[in-house]
Amino acid sequence: MDDQKPLISVVVPLYNEEGNVKELHRRILEACQKLEKSFEIIFIDDGSKDGTVKDCEGLSPLTLIKFRKNFGQTAAFDAGIKQAKGEVVITMDGDLQNDPADIGLLLEKMEEGFDVVSGWRFKRKDSLSKKIFSRTANMLRKILIQDTIHDSGCSLKAYKRNCFEDVDLFGEMHRFMPALLELQGYKVGEVKVSHFPRVHGVTKYNWKRGMKGFVDMISIWFWRKYSNRPLHLFGGSGIVLSFVGTLIILWMAVEKIFFGASLSEKIWPLVGIFLVLVGIQLFVFGLLADILLKVYYKNQRRMNYNIKEITQM
Ligand code: UDP
Ligand code: MG
């Protein structure tokens, strides 16, 4: 494999997975060798405090990226992906809940012309509470982001290398990669994959990660709808609020001037002024967001469209 590019890069984040590492490596190796394609294996130690790193010693082939401290699964994926040299990047969890033998399925599906193939844990082997949480999150995602896949929380995914030219991963974003890529026009497919209960180690999933995922989801919703015209959202609602507020104030003025009503005991003048102020704020906010996004696109040399290729005849 030396200086020749490996065709597939398998990227796995590890945080306190000492019981799993060796078996994981063995199974990935086995699966990749079966495919008869060149490959590399990249493990990211996300600041483990147990024997994970030690267990990686002597495994070959392996590229091990060691984080200085625990930065989270998404950061680990990002580092691994940036290190990867393969034409296709496979991501998966390091807890043996995904089956490396499914890599072949992902690749087969990819050959049908997809840029991204996401695993769908058809038969989830997790605790009931986690399943419920995950189902709800998936439903919400369907509504907000309207992507085409069933199970975005499944880490087992295959990406064509060029997918990553357009995204950096932050927060809990790795689970929304297919959604983000779909927004850019990449073709996203799905295959059913196996899922096993966790045998060694403990899950690092908790409500805090769930919350972060939810916030990220809203951010993608915003991005999907308004990333090139935030003023439409903020400015639009700002104008509406200000308008309603102005009407209320006018109405109060009429009551006072023509009917001599006492306003000091009424809530409406307050409501009116509040709405006008909030409206102006929102509008200004929209203007700022607009400027920020223009700077963003310019800085990143990005546009809100994405060119697949340019051919000259
Ligand atoms: N993980 C990580 N850093 C973290 C948390 C998790 O690298 O801060 C890894 C973990 O080692 C595993 C994968 O991310 O390989 C998924 O974690 P976990 O199994 O705890 O999540 P779950 O599958 O329960 O959602
Ligand atoms: Mg897991």
mmCIF file of C-alpha atoms and ligand atoms in Angstrom:
data_model
loop_
_atom_site.group_PDB
_atom_site.id
_atom_site.type_symbol
_atom_site.label_atom_id
_atom_site.label_comp_id
_atom_site.label_asym_id
_atom_site.label_seq_id
_atom_site.Cartn_x
_atom_site.Cartn_y
_atom_site.Cartn_z
ATOM 1 C CA MET A 1 0.000 0.000 0.000
ATOM 2 C CA ASP A 2 3.053 2.232 0.565
ATOM 3 C CA ASP A 3 2.778 5.392 -1.476
ATOM 4 C CA GLN A 4 -0.054 4.106 -3.581
ATOM 5 C CA LYS A 5 -3.363 5.511 -2.381
ATOM 6 C CA PRO A 6 -5.528 3.052 -0.498
ATOM 7 C CA LEU A 7 -8.906 2.647 -2.073
ATOM 8 C CA ILE A 8 -10.824 2.514 1.189
ATOM 9 C CA SER A 9 -10.091 4.221 4.474
ATOM 10 C CA VAL A 10 -11.863 2.885 7.529
ATOM 11 C CA VAL A 11 -12.162 5.583 10.190
ATOM 12 C CA VAL A 12 -13.076 4.680 13.766
ATOM 13 C CA PRO A 13 -13.224 6.928 16.855
ATOM 14 C CA LEU A 14 -12.339 5.294 20.166
ATOM 15 C CA TYR A 15 -13.051 6.577 23.622
ATOM 16 C CA ASN A 16 -12.434 4.097 26.412
ATOM 17 C CA GLU A 17 -12.943 1.026 24.262
ATOM 18 C CA GLU A 18 -10.164 -1.174 25.637
ATOM 19 C CA GLY A 19 -12.251 -4.335 25.568
ATOM 20 C CA ASN A 20 -13.153 -3.811 21.924
ATOM 21 C CA VAL A 21 -10.096 -2.524 20.088
ATOM 22 C CA LYS A 22 -8.334 -5.761 19.230
ATOM 23 C CA GLU A 23 -11.405 -7.644 18.099
ATOM 24 C CA LEU A 24 -12.525 -4.602 16.136
ATOM 25 C CA HIS A 25 -9.241 -4.392 14.276
ATOM 26 C CA ARG A 26 -9.329 -8.101 13.552
ATOM 27 C CA ARG A 27 -12.826 -7.909 12.106
ATOM 28 C CA ILE A 28 -12.104 -4.828 10.005
ATOM 29 C CA LEU A 29 -8.998 -6.503 8.664
ATOM 30 C CA GLU A 30 -10.922 -9.625 7.831
ATOM 31 C CA ALA A 31 -13.693 -7.695 6.099
ATOM 32 C CA CYS A 32 -11.290 -5.555 4.064
ATOM 33 C CA GLN A 33 -9.162 -8.485 2.988
ATOM 34 C CA LYS A 34 -12.259 -10.234 1.734
ATOM 35 C CA LEU A 35 -13.021 -7.265 -0.485
ATOM 36 C CA GLU A 36 -9.650 -7.627 -2.181
ATOM 37 C CA LYS A 37 -9.198 -3.892 -2.378
ATOM 38 C CA SER A 38 -6.399 -1.816 -0.929
ATOM 39 C CA PHE A 39 -7.317 -0.226 2.363
ATOM 40 C CA GLU A 40 -6.071 1.612 5.418
ATOM 41 C CA ILE A 41 -7.407 1.570 8.955
ATOM 42 C CA ILE A 42 -7.450 4.779 10.981
ATOM 43 C CA PHE A 43 -8.235 4.746 14.685
ATOM 44 C CA ILE A 44 -8.649 7.991 16.591
ATOM 45 C CA ASP A 45 -8.045 7.770 20.294
ATOM 46 C CA ASP A 46 -10.297 10.465 21.660
ATOM 47 C CA GLY A 47 -8.395 10.970 24.920
ATOM 48 C CA SER A 48 -9.171 7.540 26.387
ATOM 49 C CA LYS A 49 -8.327 7.056 30.028
ATOM 50 C CA ASP A 50 -8.181 3.258 29.912
ATOM 51 C CA GLY A 51 -5.974 0.854 28.003
ATOM 52 C CA THR A 52 -7.292 1.719 24.546
ATOM 53 C CA VAL A 53 -4.008 3.130 23.248
ATOM 54 C CA LYS A 54 -2.042 0.278 24.723
ATOM 55 C CA ASP A 55 -4.321 -2.208 23.021
ATOM 56 C CA CYS A 56 -3.613 -0.536 19.697
ATOM 57 C CA GLU A 57 0.070 -1.299 19.993
ATOM 58 C CA GLY A 58 1.172 -4.018 17.634
ATOM 59 C CA LEU A 59 -1.930 -3.839 15.447
ATOM 60 C CA SER A 60 -1.074 -3.593 11.791
ATOM 61 C CA PRO A 61 -1.878 -2.004 9.451
ATOM 62 C CA LEU A 62 -3.046 0.913 11.541
ATOM 63 C CA THR A 63 -2.794 4.681 11.618
ATOM 64 C CA LEU A 64 -3.485 5.862 15.142
ATOM 65 C CA ILE A 65 -4.349 9.495 15.785
ATOM 66 C CA LYS A 66 -4.101 10.384 19.459
ATOM 67 C CA PHE A 67 -6.039 13.345 20.780
ATOM 68 C CA ARG A 68 -4.595 15.242 23.739
ATOM 69 C CA LYS A 69 -7.898 15.042 25.513
ATOM 70 C CA ASN A 70 -11.461 13.984 24.883
ATOM 71 C CA PHE A 71 -12.865 16.191 22.119
ATOM 72 C CA GLY A 72 -15.890 14.102 21.210
ATOM 73 C CA GLN A 73 -16.920 11.669 18.535
ATOM 74 C CA THR A 74 -17.540 14.271 15.840
ATOM 75 C CA ALA A 75 -14.116 15.861 16.268
ATOM 76 C CA ALA A 76 -12.565 12.410 16.120
ATOM 77 C CA PHE A 77 -14.360 11.632 12.879
ATOM 78 C CA ASP A 78 -13.215 14.932 11.426
ATOM 79 C CA ALA A 79 -9.569 14.274 12.286
ATOM 80 C CA GLY A 80 -9.753 10.749 10.899
ATOM 81 C CA ILE A 81 -11.422 11.856 7.705
ATOM 82 C CA LYS A 82 -8.829 14.556 7.133
ATOM 83 C CA GLN A 83 -6.100 11.970 7.561
ATOM 84 C CA ALA A 84 -7.775 9.469 5.236
ATOM 85 C CA LYS A 85 -6.260 8.971 1.782
ATOM 86 C CA GLY A 86 -8.804 6.548 0.348
ATOM 87 C CA GLU A 87 -11.163 7.180 -2.536
ATOM 88 C CA VAL A 88 -13.907 5.974 -0.253
ATOM 89 C CA VAL A 89 -14.073 6.727 3.470
ATOM 90 C CA ILE A 90 -15.931 4.331 5.739
ATOM 91 C CA THR A 91 -16.865 5.549 9.197
ATOM 92 C CA MET A 92 -18.059 3.329 12.021
ATOM 93 C CA ASP A 93 -18.229 3.098 15.796
ATOM 94 C CA GLY A 94 -15.508 1.375 17.748
ATOM 95 C CA ASP A 95 -17.769 -0.411 20.179
ATOM 96 C CA LEU A 96 -18.449 -3.411 17.930
ATOM 97 C CA GLN A 97 -22.099 -2.455 17.638
ATOM 98 C CA ASN A 98 -21.529 -2.039 13.909
ATOM 99 C CA ASP A 99 -20.373 -4.987 11.861
ATOM 100 C CA PRO A 100 -17.273 -4.417 9.706
ATOM 101 C CA ALA A 101 -18.556 -7.210 7.452
ATOM 102 C CA ASP A 102 -21.221 -4.741 6.255
ATOM 103 C CA ILE A 103 -18.601 -2.557 4.556
ATOM 104 C CA GLY A 104 -19.083 -4.684 1.446
ATOM 105 C CA LEU A 105 -22.813 -3.884 1.393
ATOM 106 C CA LEU A 106 -22.123 -0.151 1.601
ATOM 107 C CA LEU A 107 -19.650 -0.318 -1.259
ATOM 108 C CA GLU A 108 -22.043 -2.325 -3.422
ATOM 109 C CA LYS A 109 -24.746 0.249 -2.912
ATOM 110 C CA MET A 110 -22.302 3.025 -3.659
ATOM 111 C CA GLU A 111 -21.610 1.483 -7.032
ATOM 112 C CA GLU A 112 -25.228 2.146 -7.954
ATOM 113 C CA GLY A 113 -24.165 5.765 -8.195
ATOM 114 C CA PHE A 114 -24.395 7.166 -4.698
ATOM 115 C CA ASP A 115 -21.916 9.599 -3.151
ATOM 116 C CA VAL A 116 -22.896 8.662 0.375
ATOM 117 C CA VAL A 117 -24.354 5.424 1.678
ATOM 118 C CA SER A 118 -25.706 5.415 5.201
ATOM 119 C CA GLY A 119 -26.293 2.347 7.329
ATOM 120 C CA TRP A 120 -29.759 1.769 8.694
ATOM 121 C CA ARG A 121 -29.814 -0.158 11.963
ATOM 122 C CA PHE A 122 -32.931 -1.991 11.006
ATOM 123 C CA LYS A 123 -32.976 -4.005 14.220
ATOM 124 C CA ARG A 124 -31.578 -1.722 16.877
ATOM 125 C CA LYS A 125 -29.929 -3.450 19.836
ATOM 126 C CA ASP A 126 -29.981 -0.628 22.349
ATOM 127 C CA SER A 127 -31.872 0.121 25.510
ATOM 128 C CA LEU A 128 -35.537 1.008 25.144
ATOM 129 C CA SER A 129 -35.032 4.593 26.305
ATOM 130 C CA LYS A 130 -32.320 5.109 23.738
ATOM 131 C CA LYS A 131 -34.442 3.625 20.995
ATOM 132 C CA ILE A 132 -37.335 5.905 21.888
ATOM 133 C CA PHE A 133 -35.044 8.916 22.012
ATOM 134 C CA SER A 134 -33.496 8.018 18.712
ATOM 135 C CA ARG A 135 -36.831 7.408 16.984
ATOM 136 C CA THR A 136 -38.133 10.776 18.157
ATOM 137 C CA ALA A 137 -34.980 12.504 17.005
ATOM 138 C CA ASN A 138 -35.237 10.796 13.628
ATOM 139 C CA MET A 139 -38.852 11.886 13.263
ATOM 140 C CA LEU A 140 -38.006 15.463 14.102
ATOM 141 C CA ARG A 141 -35.147 15.385 11.676
ATOM 142 C CA LYS A 142 -37.476 14.190 8.936
ATOM 143 C CA ILE A 143 -39.699 17.201 9.528
ATOM 144 C CA LEU A 144 -37.005 19.836 9.938
ATOM 145 C CA ILE A 145 -34.405 18.662 7.500
ATOM 146 C CA GLN A 146 -36.415 16.493 5.131
ATOM 147 C CA ASP A 147 -33.615 14.174 4.153
ATOM 148 C CA THR A 148 -34.298 10.775 2.716
ATOM 149 C CA ILE A 149 -32.712 8.389 5.204
ATOM 150 C CA HIS A 150 -34.202 6.530 8.136
ATOM 151 C CA ASP A 151 -31.426 6.381 10.662
ATOM 152 C CA SER A 152 -28.891 9.165 10.661
ATOM 153 C CA GLY A 153 -27.511 8.190 14.067
ATOM 154 C CA CYS A 154 -25.877 5.096 12.584
ATOM 155 C CA SER A 155 -22.159 5.735 12.343
ATOM 156 C CA LEU A 156 -21.558 3.063 9.740
ATOM 157 C CA LYS A 157 -21.465 5.072 6.539
ATOM 158 C CA ALA A 158 -19.501 5.248 3.325
ATOM 159 C CA TYR A 159 -18.531 8.496 1.661
ATOM 160 C CA LYS A 160 -16.792 9.304 -1.583
ATOM 161 C CA ARG A 161 -13.722 11.332 -0.863
ATOM 162 C CA ASN A 162 -14.893 14.526 -2.594
ATOM 163 C CA CYS A 163 -17.840 14.815 -0.194
ATOM 164 C CA PHE A 164 -15.524 16.231 2.402
ATOM 165 C CA GLU A 165 -14.325 19.113 0.287
ATOM 166 C CA ASP A 166 -17.460 20.955 1.264
ATOM 167 C CA VAL A 167 -17.924 20.262 4.965
ATOM 168 C CA ASP A 168 -16.122 20.507 8.261
ATOM 169 C CA LEU A 169 -17.589 18.720 11.221
ATOM 170 C CA PHE A 170 -18.477 20.501 14.434
ATOM 171 C CA GLY A 171 -20.667 19.802 17.443
ATOM 172 C CA GLU A 172 -22.624 16.586 16.959
ATOM 173 C CA MET A 173 -22.740 17.150 13.226
ATOM 174 C CA HIS A 174 -21.374 13.811 12.077
ATOM 175 C CA ARG A 175 -24.834 12.354 12.276
ATOM 176 C CA PHE A 176 -26.137 14.992 9.898
ATOM 177 C CA MET A 177 -23.456 14.585 7.277
ATOM 178 C CA PRO A 178 -25.785 12.873 4.804
ATOM 179 C CA ALA A 179 -28.336 15.656 5.312
ATOM 180 C CA LEU A 180 -25.707 18.359 4.820
ATOM 181 C CA LEU A 181 -24.372 16.651 1.737
ATOM 182 C CA GLU A 182 -27.826 16.127 0.315
ATOM 183 C CA LEU A 183 -28.342 19.884 0.636
ATOM 184 C CA GLN A 184 -25.306 20.325 -1.575
ATOM 185 C CA GLY A 185 -26.737 17.982 -4.165
ATOM 186 C CA TYR A 186 -24.826 14.814 -3.364
ATOM 187 C CA LYS A 187 -26.687 11.557 -3.861
ATOM 188 C CA VAL A 188 -27.431 9.809 -0.597
ATOM 189 C CA GLY A 189 -28.427 6.149 -0.347
ATOM 190 C CA GLU A 190 -29.111 3.720 2.443
ATOM 191 C CA VAL A 191 -28.686 0.028 3.221
ATOM 192 C CA LYS A 192 -29.866 -2.065 6.121
ATOM 193 C CA VAL A 193 -26.997 -3.133 8.360
ATOM 194 C CA SER A 194 -26.638 -5.353 11.393
ATOM 195 C CA HIS A 195 -26.457 -3.960 14.868
ATOM 196 C CA PHE A 196 -25.263 -5.663 18.028
ATOM 197 C CA PRO A 197 -25.655 -4.891 21.691
ATOM 198 C CA ARG A 198 -22.633 -3.374 23.366
ATOM 199 C CA VAL A 199 -20.644 -6.125 25.103
ATOM 200 C CA HIS A 200 -17.561 -4.332 26.437
ATOM 201 C CA GLY A 201 -17.372 -0.826 27.837
ATOM 202 C CA VAL A 202 -20.219 1.592 28.381
ATOM 203 C CA THR A 203 -22.172 3.909 26.113
ATOM 204 C CA LYS A 204 -21.050 7.523 26.110
ATOM 205 C CA TYR A 205 -24.416 8.681 24.980
ATOM 206 C CA ASN A 206 -26.344 10.852 27.402
ATOM 207 C CA TRP A 207 -28.969 13.537 27.379
ATOM 208 C CA LYS A 208 -26.352 16.228 26.958
ATOM 209 C CA ARG A 209 -25.255 14.749 23.661
ATOM 210 C CA GLY A 210 -28.903 14.402 22.756
ATOM 211 C CA MET A 211 -29.467 18.097 23.430
ATOM 212 C CA LYS A 212 -26.456 19.088 21.352
ATOM 213 C CA GLY A 213 -27.725 16.948 18.524
ATOM 214 C CA PHE A 214 -31.075 18.707 18.710
ATOM 215 C CA VAL A 215 -29.508 22.161 18.569
ATOM 216 C CA ASP A 216 -27.371 21.095 15.618
ATOM 217 C CA MET A 217 -30.512 19.913 13.926
ATOM 218 C CA ILE A 218 -32.085 23.346 14.256
ATOM 219 C CA SER A 219 -28.928 24.913 12.937
ATOM 220 C CA ILE A 220 -29.122 22.702 9.852
ATOM 221 C CA TRP A 221 -32.759 23.520 9.423
ATOM 222 C CA PHE A 222 -31.816 27.199 9.394
ATOM 223 C CA TRP A 223 -28.955 26.520 7.050
ATOM 224 C CA ARG A 224 -31.142 24.568 4.679
ATOM 225 C CA LYS A 225 -33.793 27.232 4.448
ATOM 226 C CA TYR A 226 -32.087 30.535 4.990
ATOM 227 C CA SER A 227 -28.339 30.198 4.595
ATOM 228 C CA ASN A 228 -28.240 32.484 1.614
ATOM 229 C CA ARG A 229 -30.996 34.849 2.701
ATOM 230 C CA PRO A 230 -31.198 35.154 6.488
ATOM 231 C CA LEU A 231 -32.736 38.578 6.086
ATOM 232 C CA HIS A 232 -35.867 36.931 4.728
ATOM 233 C CA LEU A 233 -36.383 35.112 8.024
ATOM 234 C CA PHE A 234 -35.291 37.753 10.510
ATOM 235 C CA GLY A 235 -36.146 40.814 8.472
ATOM 236 C CA GLY A 236 -39.467 39.373 7.405
ATOM 237 C CA SER A 237 -40.641 38.505 10.893
ATOM 238 C CA GLY A 238 -39.183 41.792 12.156
ATOM 239 C CA ILE A 239 -41.276 43.810 9.739
ATOM 240 C CA VAL A 240 -44.425 41.867 10.604
ATOM 241 C CA LEU A 241 -43.923 42.377 14.355
ATOM 242 C CA SER A 242 -43.148 46.073 13.971
ATOM 243 C CA PHE A 243 -46.190 46.507 11.777
ATOM 244 C CA VAL A 244 -48.501 44.845 14.293
ATOM 245 C CA GLY A 245 -46.930 46.909 17.086
ATOM 246 C CA THR A 246 -47.448 50.135 15.138
ATOM 247 C CA LEU A 247 -51.092 49.264 14.511
ATOM 248 C CA ILE A 248 -51.626 48.680 18.222
ATOM 249 C CA ILE A 249 -49.976 51.987 19.116
ATOM 250 C CA LEU A 250 -52.054 53.849 16.540
ATOM 251 C CA TRP A 251 -55.208 52.229 17.834
ATOM 252 C CA MET A 252 -54.289 53.292 21.379
ATOM 253 C CA ALA A 253 -53.615 56.816 20.184
ATOM 254 C CA VAL A 254 -57.060 56.965 18.577
ATOM 255 C CA GLU A 255 -58.698 55.700 21.790
ATOM 256 C CA LYS A 256 -56.836 58.294 23.829
ATOM 257 C CA ILE A 257 -57.285 61.283 21.547
ATOM 258 C CA PHE A 258 -60.825 60.765 20.304
ATOM 259 C CA PHE A 259 -62.419 58.806 23.115
ATOM 260 C CA GLY A 260 -60.419 60.099 26.036
ATOM 261 C CA ALA A 261 -59.627 56.586 27.222
ATOM 262 C CA SER A 262 -57.150 56.190 30.050
ATOM 263 C CA LEU A 263 -54.202 54.081 28.897
ATOM 264 C CA SER A 264 -52.315 53.751 32.129
ATOM 265 C CA GLU A 265 -54.198 50.620 33.141
ATOM 266 C CA LYS A 266 -54.075 48.967 29.742
ATOM 267 C CA ILE A 267 -51.487 46.455 28.699
ATOM 268 C CA TRP A 268 -51.746 47.292 24.988
ATOM 269 C CA PRO A 269 -49.443 50.306 24.797
ATOM 270 C CA LEU A 270 -46.731 48.153 26.318
ATOM 271 C CA VAL A 271 -47.401 45.315 23.912
ATOM 272 C CA GLY A 272 -47.292 47.719 20.977
ATOM 273 C CA ILE A 273 -43.981 49.246 21.942
ATOM 274 C CA PHE A 274 -42.538 45.850 22.750
ATOM 275 C CA LEU A 275 -43.448 44.497 19.333
ATOM 276 C CA VAL A 276 -42.011 47.507 17.519
ATOM 277 C CA LEU A 277 -38.737 47.241 19.418
ATOM 278 C CA VAL A 278 -38.397 43.502 18.966
ATOM 279 C CA GLY A 279 -39.265 43.920 15.309
ATOM 280 C CA ILE A 280 -36.513 46.483 14.768
ATOM 281 C CA GLN A 281 -34.056 44.266 16.626
ATOM 282 C CA LEU A 282 -34.910 41.280 14.494
ATOM 283 C CA PHE A 283 -34.514 43.288 11.340
ATOM 284 C CA VAL A 284 -31.100 44.585 12.340
ATOM 285 C CA PHE A 285 -30.183 41.045 13.355
ATOM 286 C CA GLY A 286 -31.151 39.849 9.909
ATOM 287 C CA LEU A 287 -28.952 42.484 8.305
ATOM 288 C CA LEU A 288 -26.038 41.387 10.446
ATOM 289 C CA ALA A 289 -26.620 37.718 9.660
ATOM 290 C CA ASP A 290 -26.664 38.658 5.984
ATOM 291 C CA ILE A 291 -23.320 40.408 6.236
ATOM 292 C CA LEU A 292 -21.839 37.541 8.245
ATOM 293 C CA LEU A 293 -22.875 34.979 5.678
ATOM 294 C CA LYS A 294 -21.441 37.018 2.840
ATOM 295 C CA VAL A 295 -18.166 37.167 4.728
ATOM 296 C CA TYR A 296 -18.414 33.443 5.389
ATOM 297 C CA TYR A 297 -18.888 32.500 1.780
ATOM 298 C CA LYS A 298 -16.100 34.811 0.679
ATOM 299 C CA ASN A 299 -13.680 33.575 3.318
ATOM 300 C CA GLN A 300 -14.314 29.936 2.644
ATOM 301 C CA ARG A 301 -14.331 30.567 -1.091
ATOM 302 C CA ARG A 302 -17.662 28.866 -1.056
ATOM 303 C CA MET A 303 -20.926 29.593 -2.707
ATOM 304 C CA ASN A 304 -24.434 28.557 -1.918
ATOM 305 C CA TYR A 305 -24.342 26.323 -4.958
ATOM 306 C CA ASN A 306 -22.149 23.361 -5.708
ATOM 307 C CA ILE A 307 -20.651 22.446 -9.081
ATOM 308 C CA LYS A 308 -20.173 18.766 -9.850
ATOM 309 C CA GLU A 309 -17.899 19.243 -12.822
ATOM 310 C CA ILE A 310 -17.258 21.511 -15.771
ATOM 311 C CA THR A 311 -16.735 19.960 -19.173
ATOM 312 C CA GLN A 312 -15.556 21.712 -22.300
ATOM 313 C CA MET A 313 -16.588 20.221 -25.601
HETATM 314 N N1 UDP B 1 -16.746 8.154 21.163
HETATM 315 C C1 UDP B 1 -15.674 9.020 21.032
HETATM 316 N N2 UDP B 1 -15.630 10.131 21.835
HETATM 317 C C2 UDP B 1 -16.629 10.431 22.726
HETATM 318 C C3 UDP B 1 -17.735 9.560 22.795
HETATM 319 C C4 UDP B 1 -17.759 8.433 22.001
HETATM 320 O O1 UDP B 1 -14.762 8.796 20.248
HETATM 321 O O2 UDP B 1 -16.532 11.434 23.403
HETATM 322 C C5 UDP B 1 -16.785 6.944 20.305
HETATM 323 C C6 UDP B 1 -16.960 5.658 21.084
HETATM 324 O O3 UDP B 1 -15.728 5.139 21.494
HETATM 325 C C7 UDP B 1 -17.618 4.778 20.068
HETATM 326 C C8 UDP B 1 -18.465 5.749 19.264
HETATM 327 O O4 UDP B 1 -17.906 7.044 19.481
HETATM 328 O O5 UDP B 1 -16.686 4.189 19.198
HETATM 329 C C9 UDP B 1 -19.912 5.730 19.674
HETATM 330 O O6 UDP B 1 -20.019 5.930 21.064
HETATM 331 P P1 UDP B 1 -21.082 5.166 21.943
HETATM 332 O O7 UDP B 1 -21.115 3.727 21.576
HETATM 333 O O8 UDP B 1 -20.835 5.498 23.359
HETATM 334 O O9 UDP B 1 -22.396 5.861 21.484
HETATM 335 P P2 UDP B 1 -23.716 5.076 21.135
HETATM 336 O O10 UDP B 1 -23.376 4.059 20.101
HETATM 337 O O11 UDP B 1 -24.140 4.475 22.437
HETATM 338 O O12 UDP B 1 -24.601 6.176 20.624
HETATM 339 MG MG MG B 2 -22.533 2.393 20.484
#
